Coordinates of C-alpha atoms in Angstrom, one line a residue:
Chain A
X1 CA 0.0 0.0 0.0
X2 CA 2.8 2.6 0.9
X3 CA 4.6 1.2 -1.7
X4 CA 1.9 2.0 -4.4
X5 CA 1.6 5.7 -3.0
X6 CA 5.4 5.6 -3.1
X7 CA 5.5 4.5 -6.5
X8 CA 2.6 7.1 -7.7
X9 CA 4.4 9.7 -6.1
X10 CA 7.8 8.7 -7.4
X11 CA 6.0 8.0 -11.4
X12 CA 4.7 12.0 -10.3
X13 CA 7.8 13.3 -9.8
X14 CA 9.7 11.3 -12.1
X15 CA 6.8 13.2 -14.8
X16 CA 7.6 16.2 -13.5
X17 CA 11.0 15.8 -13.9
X18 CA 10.7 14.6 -17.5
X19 CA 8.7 18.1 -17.7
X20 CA 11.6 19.8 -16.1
X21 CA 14.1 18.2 -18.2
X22 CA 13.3 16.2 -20.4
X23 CA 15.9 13.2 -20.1
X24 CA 15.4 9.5 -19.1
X25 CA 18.2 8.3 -16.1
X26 CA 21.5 6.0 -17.6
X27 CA 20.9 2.4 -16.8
X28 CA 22.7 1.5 -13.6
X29 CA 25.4 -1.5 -13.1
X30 CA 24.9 -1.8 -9.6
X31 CA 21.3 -1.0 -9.3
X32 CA 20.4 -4.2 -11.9
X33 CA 22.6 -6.0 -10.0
X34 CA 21.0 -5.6 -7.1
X35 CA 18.2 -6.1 -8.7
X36 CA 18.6 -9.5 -9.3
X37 CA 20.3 -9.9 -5.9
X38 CA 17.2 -9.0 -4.0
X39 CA 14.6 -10.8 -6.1
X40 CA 16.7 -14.0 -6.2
X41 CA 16.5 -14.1 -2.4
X42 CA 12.6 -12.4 -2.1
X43 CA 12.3 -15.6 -4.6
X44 CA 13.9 -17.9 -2.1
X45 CA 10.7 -19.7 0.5
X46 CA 13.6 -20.7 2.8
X47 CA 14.9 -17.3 3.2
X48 CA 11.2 -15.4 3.5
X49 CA 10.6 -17.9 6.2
X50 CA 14.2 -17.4 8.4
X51 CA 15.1 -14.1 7.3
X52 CA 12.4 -11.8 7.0
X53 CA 13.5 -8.8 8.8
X54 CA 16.7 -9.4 6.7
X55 CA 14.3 -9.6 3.1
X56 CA 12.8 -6.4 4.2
X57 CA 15.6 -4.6 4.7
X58 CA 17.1 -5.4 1.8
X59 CA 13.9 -4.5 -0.1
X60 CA 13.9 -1.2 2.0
X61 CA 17.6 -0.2 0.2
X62 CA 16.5 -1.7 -3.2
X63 CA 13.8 0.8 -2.9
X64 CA 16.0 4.0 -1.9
X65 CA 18.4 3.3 -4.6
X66 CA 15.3 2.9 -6.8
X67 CA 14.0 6.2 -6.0
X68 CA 16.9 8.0 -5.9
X69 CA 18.0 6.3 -9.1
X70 CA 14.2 7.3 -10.7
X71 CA 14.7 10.9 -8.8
X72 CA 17.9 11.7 -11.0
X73 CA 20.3 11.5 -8.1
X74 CA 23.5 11.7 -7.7
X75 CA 25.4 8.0 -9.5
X76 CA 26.9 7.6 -5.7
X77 CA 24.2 7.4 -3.8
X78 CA 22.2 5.3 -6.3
X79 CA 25.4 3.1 -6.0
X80 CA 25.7 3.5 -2.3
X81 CA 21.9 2.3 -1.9
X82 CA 22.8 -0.7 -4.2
X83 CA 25.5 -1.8 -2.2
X84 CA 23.5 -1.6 0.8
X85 CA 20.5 -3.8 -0.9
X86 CA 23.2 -6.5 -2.3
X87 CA 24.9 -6.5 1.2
X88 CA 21.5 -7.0 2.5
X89 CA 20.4 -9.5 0.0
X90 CA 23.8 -11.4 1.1
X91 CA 23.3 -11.1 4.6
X92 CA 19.9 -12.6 4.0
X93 CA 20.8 -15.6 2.4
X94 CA 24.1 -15.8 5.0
X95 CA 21.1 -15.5 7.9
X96 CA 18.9 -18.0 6.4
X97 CA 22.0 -20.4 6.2
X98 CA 22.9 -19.7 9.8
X99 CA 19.7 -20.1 10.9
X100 CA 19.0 -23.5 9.3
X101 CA 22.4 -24.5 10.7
X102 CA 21.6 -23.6 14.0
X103 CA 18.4 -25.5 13.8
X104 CA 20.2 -28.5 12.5
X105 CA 22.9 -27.6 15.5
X106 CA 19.8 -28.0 18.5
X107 CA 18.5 -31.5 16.3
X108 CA 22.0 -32.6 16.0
X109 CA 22.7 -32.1 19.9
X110 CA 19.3 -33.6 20.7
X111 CA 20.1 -36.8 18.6
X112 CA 23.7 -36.7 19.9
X113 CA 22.6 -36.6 23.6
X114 CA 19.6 -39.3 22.9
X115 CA 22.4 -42.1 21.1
X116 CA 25.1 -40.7 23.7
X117 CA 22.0 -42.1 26.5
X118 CA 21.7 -45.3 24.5
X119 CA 25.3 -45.8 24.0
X120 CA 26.0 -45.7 27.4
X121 CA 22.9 -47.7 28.0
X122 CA 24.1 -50.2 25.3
X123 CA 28.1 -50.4 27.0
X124 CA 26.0 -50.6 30.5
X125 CA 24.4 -53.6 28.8
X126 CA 27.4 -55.1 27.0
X127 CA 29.5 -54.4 30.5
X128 CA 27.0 -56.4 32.1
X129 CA 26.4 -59.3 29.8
X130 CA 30.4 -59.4 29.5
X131 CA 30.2 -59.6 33.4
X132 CA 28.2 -62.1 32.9
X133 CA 29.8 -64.0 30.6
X134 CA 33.0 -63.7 32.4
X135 CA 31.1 -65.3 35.7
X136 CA 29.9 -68.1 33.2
X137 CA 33.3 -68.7 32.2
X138 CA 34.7 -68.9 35.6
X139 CA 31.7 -70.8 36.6
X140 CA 32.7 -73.2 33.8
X141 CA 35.8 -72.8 34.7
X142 CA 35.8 -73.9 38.2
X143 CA 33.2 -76.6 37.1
X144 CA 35.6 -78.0 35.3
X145 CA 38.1 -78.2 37.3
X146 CA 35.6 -79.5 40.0
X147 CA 35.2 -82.3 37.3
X148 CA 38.5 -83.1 37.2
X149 CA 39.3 -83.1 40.3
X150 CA 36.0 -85.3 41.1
X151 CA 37.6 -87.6 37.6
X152 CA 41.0 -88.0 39.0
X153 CA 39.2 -89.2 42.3
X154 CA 37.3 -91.5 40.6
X155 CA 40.4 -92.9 38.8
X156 CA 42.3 -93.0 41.9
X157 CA 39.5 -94.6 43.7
X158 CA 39.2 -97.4 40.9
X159 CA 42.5 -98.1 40.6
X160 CA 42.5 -98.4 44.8
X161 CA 39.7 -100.4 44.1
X162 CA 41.2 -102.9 41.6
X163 CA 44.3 -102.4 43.3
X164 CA 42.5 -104.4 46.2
X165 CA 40.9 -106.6 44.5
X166 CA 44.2 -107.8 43.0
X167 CA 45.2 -107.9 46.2
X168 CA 42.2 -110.1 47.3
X169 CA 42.5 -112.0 44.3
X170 CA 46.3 -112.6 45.4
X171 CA 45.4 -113.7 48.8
X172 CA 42.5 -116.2 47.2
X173 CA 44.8 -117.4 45.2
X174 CA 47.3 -117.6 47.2
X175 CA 45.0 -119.2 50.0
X176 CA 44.0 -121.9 47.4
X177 CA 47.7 -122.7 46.6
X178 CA 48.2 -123.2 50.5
X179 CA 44.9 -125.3 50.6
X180 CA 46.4 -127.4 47.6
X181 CA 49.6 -127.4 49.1
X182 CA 48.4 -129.0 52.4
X183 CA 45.9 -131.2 50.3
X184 CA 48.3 -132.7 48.7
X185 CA 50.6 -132.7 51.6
X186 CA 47.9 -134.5 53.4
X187 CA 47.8 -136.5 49.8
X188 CA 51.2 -137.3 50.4
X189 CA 51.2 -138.2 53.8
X190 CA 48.1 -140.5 52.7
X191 CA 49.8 -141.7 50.0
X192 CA 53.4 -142.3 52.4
X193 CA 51.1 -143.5 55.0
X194 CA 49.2 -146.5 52.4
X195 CA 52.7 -147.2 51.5
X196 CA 54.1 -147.5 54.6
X197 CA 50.5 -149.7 55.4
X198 CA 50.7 -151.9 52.2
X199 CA 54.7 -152.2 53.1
X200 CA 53.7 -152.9 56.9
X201 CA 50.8 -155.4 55.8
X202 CA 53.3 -157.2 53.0
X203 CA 55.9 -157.6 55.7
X204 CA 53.6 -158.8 58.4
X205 CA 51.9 -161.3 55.8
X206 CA 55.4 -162.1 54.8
X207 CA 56.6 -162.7 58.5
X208 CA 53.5 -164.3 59.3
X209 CA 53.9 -166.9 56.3
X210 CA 57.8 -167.4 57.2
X211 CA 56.1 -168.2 60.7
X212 CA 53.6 -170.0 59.8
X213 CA 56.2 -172.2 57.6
X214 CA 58.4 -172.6 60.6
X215 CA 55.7 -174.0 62.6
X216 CA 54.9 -176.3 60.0
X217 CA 51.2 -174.4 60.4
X218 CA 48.8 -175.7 57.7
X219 CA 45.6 -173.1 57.0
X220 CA 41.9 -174.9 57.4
X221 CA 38.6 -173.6 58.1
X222 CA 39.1 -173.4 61.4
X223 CA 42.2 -171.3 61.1
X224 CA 46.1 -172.6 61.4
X225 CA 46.6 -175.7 62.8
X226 CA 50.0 -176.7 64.1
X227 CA 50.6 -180.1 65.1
X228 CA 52.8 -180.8 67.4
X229 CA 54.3 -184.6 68.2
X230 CA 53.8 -185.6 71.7
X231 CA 56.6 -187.5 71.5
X232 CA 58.6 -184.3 71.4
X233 CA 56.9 -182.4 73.6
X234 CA 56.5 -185.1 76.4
X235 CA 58.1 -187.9 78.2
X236 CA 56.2 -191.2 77.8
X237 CA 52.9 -191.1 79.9
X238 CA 54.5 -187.5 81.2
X239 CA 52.5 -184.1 80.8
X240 CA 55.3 -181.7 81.9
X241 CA 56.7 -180.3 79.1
X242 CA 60.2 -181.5 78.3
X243 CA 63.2 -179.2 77.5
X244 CA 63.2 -179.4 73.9
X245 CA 59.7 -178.4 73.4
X246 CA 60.1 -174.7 75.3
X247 CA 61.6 -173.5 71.7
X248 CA 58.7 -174.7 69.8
X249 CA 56.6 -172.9 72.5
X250 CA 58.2 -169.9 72.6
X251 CA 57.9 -169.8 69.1
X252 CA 54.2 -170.0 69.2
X253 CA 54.0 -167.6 71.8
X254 CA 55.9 -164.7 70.1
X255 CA 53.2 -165.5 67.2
X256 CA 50.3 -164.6 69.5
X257 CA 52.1 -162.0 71.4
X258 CA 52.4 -160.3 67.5
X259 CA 48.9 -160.9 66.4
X260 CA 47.2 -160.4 69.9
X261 CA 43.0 -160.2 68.6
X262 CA 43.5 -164.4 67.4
X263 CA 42.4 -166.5 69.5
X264 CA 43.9 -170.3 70.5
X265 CA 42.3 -173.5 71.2
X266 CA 44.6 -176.4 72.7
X267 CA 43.5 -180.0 71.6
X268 CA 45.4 -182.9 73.1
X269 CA 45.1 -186.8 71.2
X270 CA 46.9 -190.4 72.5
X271 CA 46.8 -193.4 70.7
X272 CA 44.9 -196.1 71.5
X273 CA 46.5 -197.6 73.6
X274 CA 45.5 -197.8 77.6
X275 CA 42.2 -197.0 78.8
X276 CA 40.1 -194.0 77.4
X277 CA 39.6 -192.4 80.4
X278 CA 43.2 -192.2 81.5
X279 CA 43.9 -191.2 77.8
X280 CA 41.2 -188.8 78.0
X281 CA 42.6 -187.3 81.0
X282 CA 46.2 -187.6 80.1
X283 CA 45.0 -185.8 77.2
X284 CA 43.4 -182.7 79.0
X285 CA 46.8 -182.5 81.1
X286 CA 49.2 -182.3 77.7
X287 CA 47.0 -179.5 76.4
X288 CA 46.4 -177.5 80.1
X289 CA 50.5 -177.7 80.2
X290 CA 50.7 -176.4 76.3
X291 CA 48.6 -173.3 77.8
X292 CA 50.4 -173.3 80.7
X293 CA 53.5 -172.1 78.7
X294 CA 52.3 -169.8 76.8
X295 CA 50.5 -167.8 79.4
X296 CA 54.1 -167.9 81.3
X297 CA 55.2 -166.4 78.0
X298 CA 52.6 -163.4 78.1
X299 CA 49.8 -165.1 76.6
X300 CA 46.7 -163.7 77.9
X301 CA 45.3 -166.8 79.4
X302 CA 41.7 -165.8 78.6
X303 CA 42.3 -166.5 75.0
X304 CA 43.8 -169.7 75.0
X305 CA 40.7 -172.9 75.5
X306 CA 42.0 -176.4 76.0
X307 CA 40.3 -180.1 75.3
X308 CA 41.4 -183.4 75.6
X309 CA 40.5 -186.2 73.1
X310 CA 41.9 -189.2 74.1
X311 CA 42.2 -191.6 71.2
X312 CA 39.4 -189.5 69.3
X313 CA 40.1 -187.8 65.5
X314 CA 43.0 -189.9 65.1
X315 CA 45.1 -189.0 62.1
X316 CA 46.4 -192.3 61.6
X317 CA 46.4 -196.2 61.8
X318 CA 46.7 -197.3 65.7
X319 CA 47.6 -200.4 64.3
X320 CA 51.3 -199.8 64.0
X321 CA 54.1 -197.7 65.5
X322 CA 54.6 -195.1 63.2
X323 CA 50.7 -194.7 63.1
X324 CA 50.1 -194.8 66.7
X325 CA 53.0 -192.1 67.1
X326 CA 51.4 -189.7 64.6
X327 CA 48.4 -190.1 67.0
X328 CA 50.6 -188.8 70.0
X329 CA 50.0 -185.4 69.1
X330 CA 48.9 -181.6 70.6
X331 CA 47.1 -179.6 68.0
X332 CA 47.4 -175.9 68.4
X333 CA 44.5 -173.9 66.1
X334 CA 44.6 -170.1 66.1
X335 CA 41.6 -168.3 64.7
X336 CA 42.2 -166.2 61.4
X337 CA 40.5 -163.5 63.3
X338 CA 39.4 -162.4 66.9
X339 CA 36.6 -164.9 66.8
X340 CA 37.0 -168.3 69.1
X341 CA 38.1 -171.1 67.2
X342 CA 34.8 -173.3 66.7
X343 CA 35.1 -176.6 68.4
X344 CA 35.3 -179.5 66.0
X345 CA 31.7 -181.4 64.8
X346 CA 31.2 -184.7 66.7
Chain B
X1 CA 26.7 25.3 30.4
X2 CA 23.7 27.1 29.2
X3 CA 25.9 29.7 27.3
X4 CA 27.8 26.7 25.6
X5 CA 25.2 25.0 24.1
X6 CA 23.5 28.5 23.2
X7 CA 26.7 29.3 21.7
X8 CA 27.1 25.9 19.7
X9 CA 23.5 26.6 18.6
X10 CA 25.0 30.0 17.4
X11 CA 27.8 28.3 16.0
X12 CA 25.7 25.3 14.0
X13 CA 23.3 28.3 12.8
X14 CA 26.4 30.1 11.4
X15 CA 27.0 27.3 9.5
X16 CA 23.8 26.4 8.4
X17 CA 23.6 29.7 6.7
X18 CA 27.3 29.6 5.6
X19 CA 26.5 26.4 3.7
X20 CA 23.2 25.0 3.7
X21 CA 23.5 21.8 2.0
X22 CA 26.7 20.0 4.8
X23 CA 25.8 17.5 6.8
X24 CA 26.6 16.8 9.8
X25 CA 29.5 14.3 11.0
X26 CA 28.6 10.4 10.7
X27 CA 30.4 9.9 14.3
X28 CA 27.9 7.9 15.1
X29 CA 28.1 5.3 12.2
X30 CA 31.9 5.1 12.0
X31 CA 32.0 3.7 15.6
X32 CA 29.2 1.1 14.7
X33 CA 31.5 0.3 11.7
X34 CA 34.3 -0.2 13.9
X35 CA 32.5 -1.9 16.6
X36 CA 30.8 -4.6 13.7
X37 CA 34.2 -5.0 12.0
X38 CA 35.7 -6.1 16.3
X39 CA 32.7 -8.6 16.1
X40 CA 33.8 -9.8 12.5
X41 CA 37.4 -10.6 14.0
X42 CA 36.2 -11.8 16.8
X43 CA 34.6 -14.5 14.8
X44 CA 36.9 -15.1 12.8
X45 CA 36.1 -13.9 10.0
X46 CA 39.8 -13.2 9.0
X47 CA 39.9 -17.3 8.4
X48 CA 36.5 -17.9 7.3
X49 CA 35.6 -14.2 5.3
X50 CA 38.7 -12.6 4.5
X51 CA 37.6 -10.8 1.2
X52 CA 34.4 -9.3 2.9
X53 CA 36.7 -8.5 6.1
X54 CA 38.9 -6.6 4.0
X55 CA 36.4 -4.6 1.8
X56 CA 35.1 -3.7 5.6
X57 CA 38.6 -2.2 6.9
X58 CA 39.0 -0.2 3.0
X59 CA 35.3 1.0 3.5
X60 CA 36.0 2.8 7.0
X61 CA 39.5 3.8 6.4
X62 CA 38.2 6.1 2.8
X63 CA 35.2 6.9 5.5
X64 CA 37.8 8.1 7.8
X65 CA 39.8 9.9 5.1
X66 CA 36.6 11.7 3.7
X67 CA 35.9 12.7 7.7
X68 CA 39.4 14.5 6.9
X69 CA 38.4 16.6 4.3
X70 CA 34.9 16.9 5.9
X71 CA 33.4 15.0 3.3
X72 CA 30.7 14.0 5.6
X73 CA 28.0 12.5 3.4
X74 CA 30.3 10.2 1.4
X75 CA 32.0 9.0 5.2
X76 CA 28.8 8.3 6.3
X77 CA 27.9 6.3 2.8
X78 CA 31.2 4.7 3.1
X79 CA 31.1 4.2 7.3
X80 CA 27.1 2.5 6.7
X81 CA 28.7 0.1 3.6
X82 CA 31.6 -0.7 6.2
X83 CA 29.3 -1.5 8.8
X84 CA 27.2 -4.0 6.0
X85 CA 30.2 -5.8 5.1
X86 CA 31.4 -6.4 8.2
X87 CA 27.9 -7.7 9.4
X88 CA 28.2 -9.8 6.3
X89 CA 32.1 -11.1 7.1
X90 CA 30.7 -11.9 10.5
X91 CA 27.7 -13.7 9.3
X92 CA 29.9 -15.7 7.2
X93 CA 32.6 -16.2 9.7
X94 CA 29.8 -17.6 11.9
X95 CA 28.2 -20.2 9.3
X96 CA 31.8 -21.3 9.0
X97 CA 32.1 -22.1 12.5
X98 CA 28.4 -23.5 12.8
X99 CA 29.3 -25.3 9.3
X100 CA 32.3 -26.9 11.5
X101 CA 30.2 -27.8 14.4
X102 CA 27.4 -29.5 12.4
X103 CA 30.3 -31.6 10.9
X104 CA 31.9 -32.2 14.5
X105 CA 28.3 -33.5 15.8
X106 CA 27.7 -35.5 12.5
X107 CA 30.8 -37.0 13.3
X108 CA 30.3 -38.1 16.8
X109 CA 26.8 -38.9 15.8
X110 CA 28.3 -41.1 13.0
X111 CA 30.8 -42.4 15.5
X112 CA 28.1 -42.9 18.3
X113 CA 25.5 -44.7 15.8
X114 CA 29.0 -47.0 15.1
X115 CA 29.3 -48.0 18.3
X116 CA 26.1 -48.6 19.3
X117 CA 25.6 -50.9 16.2
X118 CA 29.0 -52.5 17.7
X119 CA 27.3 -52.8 20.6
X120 CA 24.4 -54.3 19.5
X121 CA 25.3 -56.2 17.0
X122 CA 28.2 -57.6 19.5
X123 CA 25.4 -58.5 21.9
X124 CA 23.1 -59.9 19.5
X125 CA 24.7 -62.7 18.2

């Protein structure tokens, strides 16, 4: 609105100046130039909207140098004026810069403060999780050296463990080998002893047949029967026992002594000749003395019976001498064993 | 007191009807032109707007020769165009230094989004 008035009054006086005068103003360098300055940056949206004291102003010298440019005034001051619009026009776009920079400044501070919050938040984090993790790892750490440790206990305690058992083993084993040891020691001794029996039993069968054969003792049923001549053992119609008989005796006594469970009966024969009775008693007297030496030799006199048979069982003919003296006779039978010898069938 | 001023007014009425046309002395402008071209310097605008800096010191010092020969319209002209391109050196010798201080922040804001992706990624997987 002022500027219309302006400009009518300026176009009035510029008319009346044409009246005065008569002559149009030069074109001016500085003014066109400032011109375009101005309008370039009254043009610019960014600049009307940060700088518009900084538009105006510049409009404001535009419009001196305009009028005193239009006015016919002096080429300095139009040029002055047109300096001062440019610088303005300058200092506008300069402002507008500034300005934008300094908004861009207070975001850029903002967003620097907001990530400076989450990067501290973020290390706060990371500090903790690599806290964290640093526990795990010494957790793991001293997990697994708990591991080991409880490993090489286990080993040690195995190998204790078979380390006695060998040593159990050892001592079984070595217990068996003593138990075969004595085993067959005992063996042995078994073995040494049934020897020593089977040597003991061959000897005594051996001494009992080389006694046996020097008593002339023949084996029956009723066990060995030695027969002894009467003749040699008595004086006619005696019963004492004569000298020469005690060795025969003897002999049949250290028989019994040696196999002391047999048991001994005594019979005593004649021939036929004299009376029975006598015989019979005569008989009975032969065997009783028989007995009688042997019990003086140790013979326990429990085991040792006696009969008398007179002329009974003889062995031979009583019809002649050498039968009748094979008549004459004391039989001594010793059991095989610790029965009594049975007495012979009538 | 009273008398001086009524003598100065004396004095500038003398003048005034010696020559009508002379202005008076642009004092006033050639200290703000001095005082914007300390704040031009002061941000340094010697670095950043040397050219405009310099066009500011020529302005005042043909302002402060025409003072000599008490041309005082063209030193005030010349003080006020002084004054402009020192405000325009400053202006310029301030973007510089915001320009510099948006690239710092990018930077640390470029550095700060790398280590949080660091971070994160590091803590992700």
């Amino acid at each position: 609105m002022n500027h219309l008035t302006t400009r009518l009054l300026t176009l009035a006086a510029a008319a009346s100046l044409l009246a005065a005068c008569a002559s149009t103003p030069q074109p001016h360098s500085g003014l066109e130039a400032a011109r375009q300055a101005v309008n370039a940056v009254d043009a610019d949206p960014q600049i009307r909207r940060l700088a518009p004291a900084e538009l105006r102003d510049a409009q404001d010298k535009l419009a001196q140098a305009e009028r005193r440019w239009r006015d016919g005034a002096d080429s300095s001051e139009v040029t002055h004026w047109s300096y001062m619009a440019s610088n303005r026009a300058d200092v506008a776009r300069e402002a507008t810069e500034l300005r934008g920079m300094e908004n861009r400044v207070e975001q850029l501070r903002n967003e620097r403060e907001r990530l400076q919050l989450q990067a501290r938040a973020a290390r706060a984090e990371q500090e903790a999780a690599r806290t964290a993790a640093e526990r795990a790892r010494a957790d793991a750490d001293r997990a697994r050296a708990e591991s080991e440790r409880l490993r090489a206990e286990s080993e040690r305690a195995m190998a204790e463990a078979a380390r006695e058992a060998e040593a159990a083993e050892r001592r079984r084993a070595e217990q068996a080998a003593r138990e075969a040891e004595l085993q067959r020691e005992m063996a042995e001794r078994r073995a040494l002893e049934l020897e020593e029996q089977t040597r003991q039993m061959r000897e005594e069968a051996e001494r009992l047949q080389r006694q046996i054969a020097e008593l002339e003792a023949r084996p029956t049923d009723r066990g060995l029967v030695l027969t002894l001549g009467s003749d040699v053992l008595f004086d006619f119609d005696r019963y004492e026992l004569r000298d020469g008989a005690r060795r025969t005796v003897e002999r049949i006594a250290e028989f019994l002594n040696e196999y002391e469970e047999r048991q001994v009966l005594v019979e005593g024969f004649t021939d036929s000749t004299g009376s029975r009775d006598y015989n019979m008693g005569l008989s009975e007297r032969r065997a009783n003395s028989v007995r009688t030496a042997l019990v003086e030799r140790g013979v326990d006199p429990g085991r040792i019976r006696i009969r008398g048979f007179g002329p009974d069982y003889p062995v031979a003919s009583n019809d002649n001498e050498a039968g009748r003296q094979l008549n004459r006779r004391v039989e001594v039978i010793i059991s095989d064993d610790a029965e009594a010898v049975p007495d012979r069938e009538r | 007191m009273r008398s001086t001023r009524f003598i100065l007014l004396l004095t500038a009425a003398a003048l005034t009807a010696a020559c009508a046309t002379r202005p008076p002395a642009p004092t006033e402008e050639l200290a703000v032109a001095r005082s914007a071209i300390g704040y031009a310097v002061e941000s340094s605008a010697r670095d950043s707007a040397p050219e405009d800096l310099a066009e500011a010191r020529r302005k005042l010092e043909r302002a402060e020769q025409a003072m000599g020969t008490r041309n005082h319209e063209v030193a005030r002209q010349l003080a006020l165009e002084a004054e402009a391109a020192a405000r325009l050196a400053d202006f310029k010798a301030r973007n510089a230094s915001t320009r510099r201080t948006v690239s710092e922040l990018e930077a640390s804001i470029q550095a700060l989004r790398e280590e949080l992706d660091r971070l994160q990624g590091g803590s992700s997987s």
